[in-house]
PDB file of C-alpha atoms in Angstrom:
ATOM      1  CA  MET A   7     -68.637 191.274 100.106  1.00 82.00           C
ATOM      2  CA  ILE A   8     -69.233 189.766  96.633  1.00 92.00           C
ATOM      3  CA  ASP A   9     -68.840 186.446  95.682  1.00 94.00           C
ATOM      4  CA  ILE A  10     -66.352 186.450  93.185  1.00 94.00           C
ATOM      5  CA  LYS A  11     -67.177 183.430  91.789  1.00 94.00           C
ATOM      6  CA  ASP A  12     -70.848 183.543  92.164  1.00 96.00           C
ATOM      7  CA  LYS A  13     -72.259 183.696  88.205  1.00 95.00           C
ATOM      8  CA  GLY A  14     -75.605 184.856  89.318  1.00 96.00           C
ATOM      9  CA  TYR A  15     -74.666 188.317  90.373  1.00 97.00           C
ATOM     10  CA  CYS A  16     -72.240 191.294  87.742  1.00 97.00           C
ATOM     11  CA  PRO A  17     -71.074 193.252  90.563  1.00 97.00           C
ATOM     12  CA  THR A  18     -70.335 196.621  90.432  1.00 96.00           C
ATOM     13  CA  LEU A  19     -66.383 197.691  90.068  1.00 96.00           C
ATOM     14  CA  GLU A  20     -67.018 199.284  93.386  1.00 96.00           C
ATOM     15  CA  GLU A  21     -67.469 196.037  94.726  1.00 97.00           C
ATOM     16  CA  ILE A  22     -65.038 194.572  92.840  1.00 97.00           C
ATOM     17  CA  GLY A  23     -62.647 196.788  94.169  1.00 97.00           C
ATOM     18  CA  GLU A  24     -64.318 196.024  97.878  1.00 97.00           C
ATOM     19  CA  TYR A  25     -63.554 192.616  97.343  1.00 97.00           C
ATOM     20  CA  THR A  26     -59.995 193.348  96.764  1.00 97.00           C
ATOM     21  CA  GLY A  27     -59.571 195.582  99.559  1.00 96.00           C
ATOM     22  CA  ASN A  28     -56.931 197.548  97.565  1.00 97.00           C
ATOM     23  CA  PRO A  29     -57.783 201.019  96.824  1.00 96.00           C
ATOM     24  CA  VAL A  30     -55.154 200.746  94.290  1.00 97.00           C
ATOM     25  CA  PHE A  31     -57.720 198.575  91.960  1.00 97.00           C
ATOM     26  CA  ILE A  32     -60.250 202.241  92.076  1.00 96.00           C
ATOM     27  CA  GLN A  33     -56.731 204.281  90.940  1.00 97.00           C
ATOM     28  CA  PHE A  34     -56.173 201.892  87.796  1.00 98.00           C
ATOM     29  CA  CYS A  35     -59.886 202.043  86.764  1.00 97.00           C
ATOM     30  CA  SER A  36     -59.759 205.766  86.650  1.00 97.00           C
ATOM     31  CA  ASP A  37     -56.523 205.915  85.536  1.00 97.00           C
ATOM     32  CA  MET A  38     -57.678 203.484  82.098  1.00 97.00           C
ATOM     33  CA  LYS A  39     -60.752 206.181  82.149  1.00 95.00           C
ATOM     34  CA  ALA A  40     -58.730 209.261  82.032  1.00 95.00           C
ATOM     35  CA  GLN A  41     -55.944 208.320  80.279  1.00 94.00           C
ATOM     36  CA  TYR A  42     -57.861 205.849  77.403  1.00 93.00           C
ATOM     37  CA  ASP A  43     -61.220 207.067  77.997  1.00 92.00           C
ATOM     38  CA  CYS A  44     -62.531 203.786  78.540  1.00 93.00           C
ATOM     39  CA  VAL A  45     -64.718 202.088  81.361  1.00 90.00           C
ATOM     40  CA  GLY A  46     -63.897 198.610  82.770  1.00 95.00           C
ATOM     41  CA  LYS A  47     -66.663 195.773  82.498  1.00 96.00           C
ATOM     42  CA  ALA A  48     -67.402 193.280  84.468  1.00 97.00           C
ATOM     43  CA  GLU A  49     -67.582 189.563  82.892  1.00 96.00           C
ATOM     44  CA  PHE A  50     -67.775 186.457  84.222  1.00 97.00           C
ATOM     45  CA  SER A  51     -64.647 183.386  83.103  1.00 94.00           C
ATOM     46  CA  SER A  52     -65.071 180.254  83.371  1.00 91.00           C
ATOM     47  CA  CYS A  53     -61.191 179.489  82.451  1.00 84.00           C
ATOM     48  CA  SER A  54     -59.753 177.053  84.418  1.00 78.00           C
ATOM     49  CA  TRP A  55     -56.474 179.827  85.073  1.00 78.00           C
ATOM     50  CA  MET A  56     -59.056 182.361  87.427  1.00 87.00           C
ATOM     51  CA  PRO A  57     -62.568 181.235  87.381  1.00 92.00           C
ATOM     52  CA  GLY A  58     -65.094 184.273  88.218  1.00 96.00           C
ATOM     53  CA  TRP A  59     -65.477 187.757  87.311  1.00 97.00           C
ATOM     54  CA  ASN A  60     -62.968 189.603  86.073  1.00 97.00           C
ATOM     55  CA  VAL A  61     -63.038 193.600  84.529  1.00 97.00           C
ATOM     56  CA  LYS A  62     -62.043 194.684  80.489  1.00 97.00           C
ATOM     57  CA  PHE A  63     -60.624 196.943  79.491  1.00 98.00           C
ATOM     58  CA  LYS A  64     -61.548 197.671  75.709  1.00 96.00           C
ATOM     59  CA  LYS A  65     -61.422 200.477  73.254  1.00 93.00           C
ATOM     60  CA  ALA A  66     -62.281 199.936  69.951  1.00 89.00           C
ATOM     61  CA  GLY A  67     -63.887 196.909  70.054  1.00 88.00           C
ATOM     62  CA  LYS A  68     -59.515 195.647  71.170  1.00 90.00           C
ATOM     63  CA  ASN A  69     -59.098 194.214  74.674  1.00 95.00           C
ATOM     64  CA  LEU A  70     -56.568 196.316  76.206  1.00 97.00           C
ATOM     65  CA  CYS A  71     -56.099 194.033  79.777  1.00 98.00           C
ATOM     66  CA  THR A  72     -57.535 192.431  82.148  1.00 97.00           C
ATOM     67  CA  VAL A  73     -58.145 192.508  85.438  1.00 97.00           C
ATOM     68  CA  TYR A  74     -58.007 189.366  87.338  1.00 97.00           C
ATOM     69  CA  PRO A  75     -59.098 190.813  91.482  1.00 97.00           C
ATOM     70  CA  GLN A  76     -57.993 188.796  94.409  1.00 95.00           C
ATOM     71  CA  GLU A  77     -58.172 189.280  97.869  1.00 94.00           C
ATOM     72  CA  GLY A  78     -55.665 192.283  98.206  1.00 95.00           C
ATOM     73  CA  PHE A  79     -54.190 192.864  95.222  1.00 96.00           C
ATOM     74  CA  PHE A  80     -55.294 192.124  91.632  1.00 97.00           C
ATOM     75  CA  THR A  81     -53.788 190.846  88.807  1.00 97.00           C
ATOM     76  CA  ILE A  82     -53.259 192.276  85.575  1.00 98.00           C
ATOM     77  CA  LEU A  83     -53.181 191.218  81.972  1.00 97.00           C
ATOM     78  CA  ILE A  84     -51.732 192.294  78.464  1.00 97.00           C
ATOM     79  CA  VAL A  85     -51.330 190.182  75.927  1.00 95.00           C
ATOM     80  CA  ALA A  86     -48.225 191.173  73.879  1.00 95.00           C
ATOM     81  CA  GLY A  87     -49.346 190.871  70.239  1.00 94.00           C
ATOM     82  CA  ALA A  88     -47.072 189.919  67.568  1.00 92.00           C
ATOM     83  CA  LYS A  89     -47.093 193.794  66.318  1.00 91.00           C
ATOM     84  CA  GLU A  90     -46.531 194.851  69.580  1.00 93.00           C
ATOM     85  CA  ARG A  91     -43.687 192.694  70.831  1.00 93.00           C
ATOM     86  CA  PRO A  92     -40.724 194.627  68.777  1.00 93.00           C
ATOM     87  CA  THR A  93     -42.249 198.116  70.378  1.00 95.00           C
ATOM     88  CA  VAL A  94     -42.802 196.358  73.552  1.00 94.00           C
ATOM     89  CA  GLU A  95     -38.816 194.332  73.013  1.00 92.00           C
ATOM     90  CA  ALA A  96     -37.322 198.317  71.672  1.00 93.00           C
ATOM     91  CA  VAL A  97     -38.394 199.717  75.742  1.00 94.00           C
ATOM     92  CA  PHE A  98     -38.133 196.299  77.828  1.00 88.00           C
ATOM     93  CA  GLN A  99     -34.379 197.575  79.040  1.00 90.00           C
ATOM     94  CA  SER A 100     -35.968 201.184  80.655  1.00 96.00           C
ATOM     95  CA  CYS A 101     -38.609 198.395  82.720  1.00 96.00           C
ATOM     96  CA  ALA A 102     -38.931 197.891  86.543  1.00 97.00           C
ATOM     97  CA  PRO A 103     -36.785 194.624  86.617  1.00 96.00           C
ATOM     98  CA  GLU A 104     -40.296 192.785  88.156  1.00 96.00           C
ATOM     99  CA  VAL A 105     -41.615 193.616  84.548  1.00 96.00           C
ATOM    100  CA  GLN A 106     -38.473 192.325  82.380  1.00 96.00           C
ATOM    101  CA  GLU A 107     -38.191 188.467  84.435  1.00 96.00           C
ATOM    102  CA  VAL A 108     -42.101 188.525  83.718  1.00 97.00           C
ATOM    103  CA  TYR A 109     -41.456 189.042  79.843  1.00 96.00           C
ATOM    104  CA  GLU A 110     -38.816 186.911  79.841  1.00 95.00           C
ATOM    105  CA  GLN A 111     -40.295 184.016  81.772  1.00 96.00           C
ATOM    106  CA  THR A 112     -43.559 184.175  79.449  1.00 96.00           C
ATOM    107  CA  LYS A 113     -43.685 181.484  76.806  1.00 95.00           C
ATOM    108  CA  SER A 114     -44.519 182.513  73.383  1.00 93.00           C
ATOM    109  CA  GLY A 115     -47.815 180.681  71.558  1.00 93.00           C
ATOM    110  CA  ASN A 116     -48.592 181.852  68.109  1.00 92.00           C
ATOM    111  CA  GLY A 117     -46.031 184.721  68.382  1.00 90.00           C
ATOM    112  CA  GLN A 118     -47.969 186.398  71.349  1.00 95.00           C
ATOM    113  CA  LYS A 119     -46.831 186.802  75.385  1.00 96.00           C
ATOM    114  CA  TRP A 120     -49.470 186.722  77.162  1.00 95.00           C
ATOM    115  CA  LEU A 121     -48.174 188.581  80.723  1.00 97.00           C
ATOM    116  CA  MET A 122     -49.287 188.713  83.552  1.00 96.00           C
ATOM    117  CA  PHE A 123     -48.852 191.338  86.824  1.00 97.00           C
ATOM    118  CA  ASP A 124     -50.107 191.208  90.165  1.00 97.00           C
ATOM    119  CA  VAL A 125     -50.430 194.880  91.459  1.00 97.00           C
ATOM    120  CA  GLU A 126     -50.570 196.247  95.268  1.00 95.00           C
ATOM    121  CA  ASP A 127     -49.113 199.502  94.281  1.00 95.00           C
ATOM    122  CA  ALA A 128     -49.352 202.050  92.275  1.00 95.00           C
ATOM    123  CA  ASP A 129     -45.577 201.923  92.016  1.00 95.00           C
ATOM    124  CA  GLU A 130     -42.804 201.266  89.549  1.00 96.00           C
ATOM    125  CA  ILE A 131     -44.620 198.358  88.134  1.00 96.00           C
ATOM    126  CA  TYR A 132     -48.064 200.289  88.026  1.00 97.00           C
ATOM    127  CA  ARG A 133     -46.018 202.471  85.522  1.00 97.00           C
ATOM    128  CA  ASP A 134     -44.582 200.168  83.362  1.00 97.00           C
ATOM    129  CA  ILE A 135     -48.289 198.238  82.536  1.00 97.00           C
ATOM    130  CA  PHE A 136     -49.182 201.859  81.160  1.00 97.00           C
ATOM    131  CA  ARG A 137     -46.535 201.432  79.532  1.00 96.00           C
ATOM    132  CA  LEU A 138     -47.447 197.686  77.849  1.00 96.00           C
ATOM    133  CA  ILE A 139     -51.042 198.912  77.407  1.00 97.00           C
ATOM    134  CA  ARG A 140     -49.996 202.164  75.407  1.00 95.00           C
ATOM    135  CA  ILE A 141     -48.246 200.339  73.443  1.00 95.00           C
ATOM    136  CA  ARG A 142     -50.866 197.443  72.731  1.00 93.00           C
ATOM    137  CA  ARG A 143     -53.696 200.823  72.135  1.00 91.00           C
ATOM    138  CA  ARG A 144     -51.507 202.209  69.494  1.00 85.00           C
ATOM    139  CA  ALA A 145     -50.869 198.806  67.786  1.00 68.00           C
ATOM    140  CA  LYS A 146     -52.533 198.456  64.178  1.00 54.00           C
TER     141      LYS A 146
END
């Protein structure tokens, strides 16, 4: 098993998937490739929130989301910027209650909301995460 905080060793997506112990991680990576033709890239972060290896998914130079692996699950960060927020708020009421709660409880900073979702299953939250990523991808 990899040490997610070992800056000296860059893990593969498969190793990160093994670390999470959750098959939905590999499914998420596969779905991102299929839907956005992008592959996650492991990057080391020294941020205070969750230092260690994370996975960034970018398309056309834009960060679509960042995945923070944890044991048993993973957390997905999606930034709802000023350009995306009106569209996010338009679909907001049709999202899962947990997604609505995260959006409502997340404070804005510089017109952005940094939305963090813990993912364990390919459920309603998972579906809504892809809706938010689609909005992020389309915003110009």
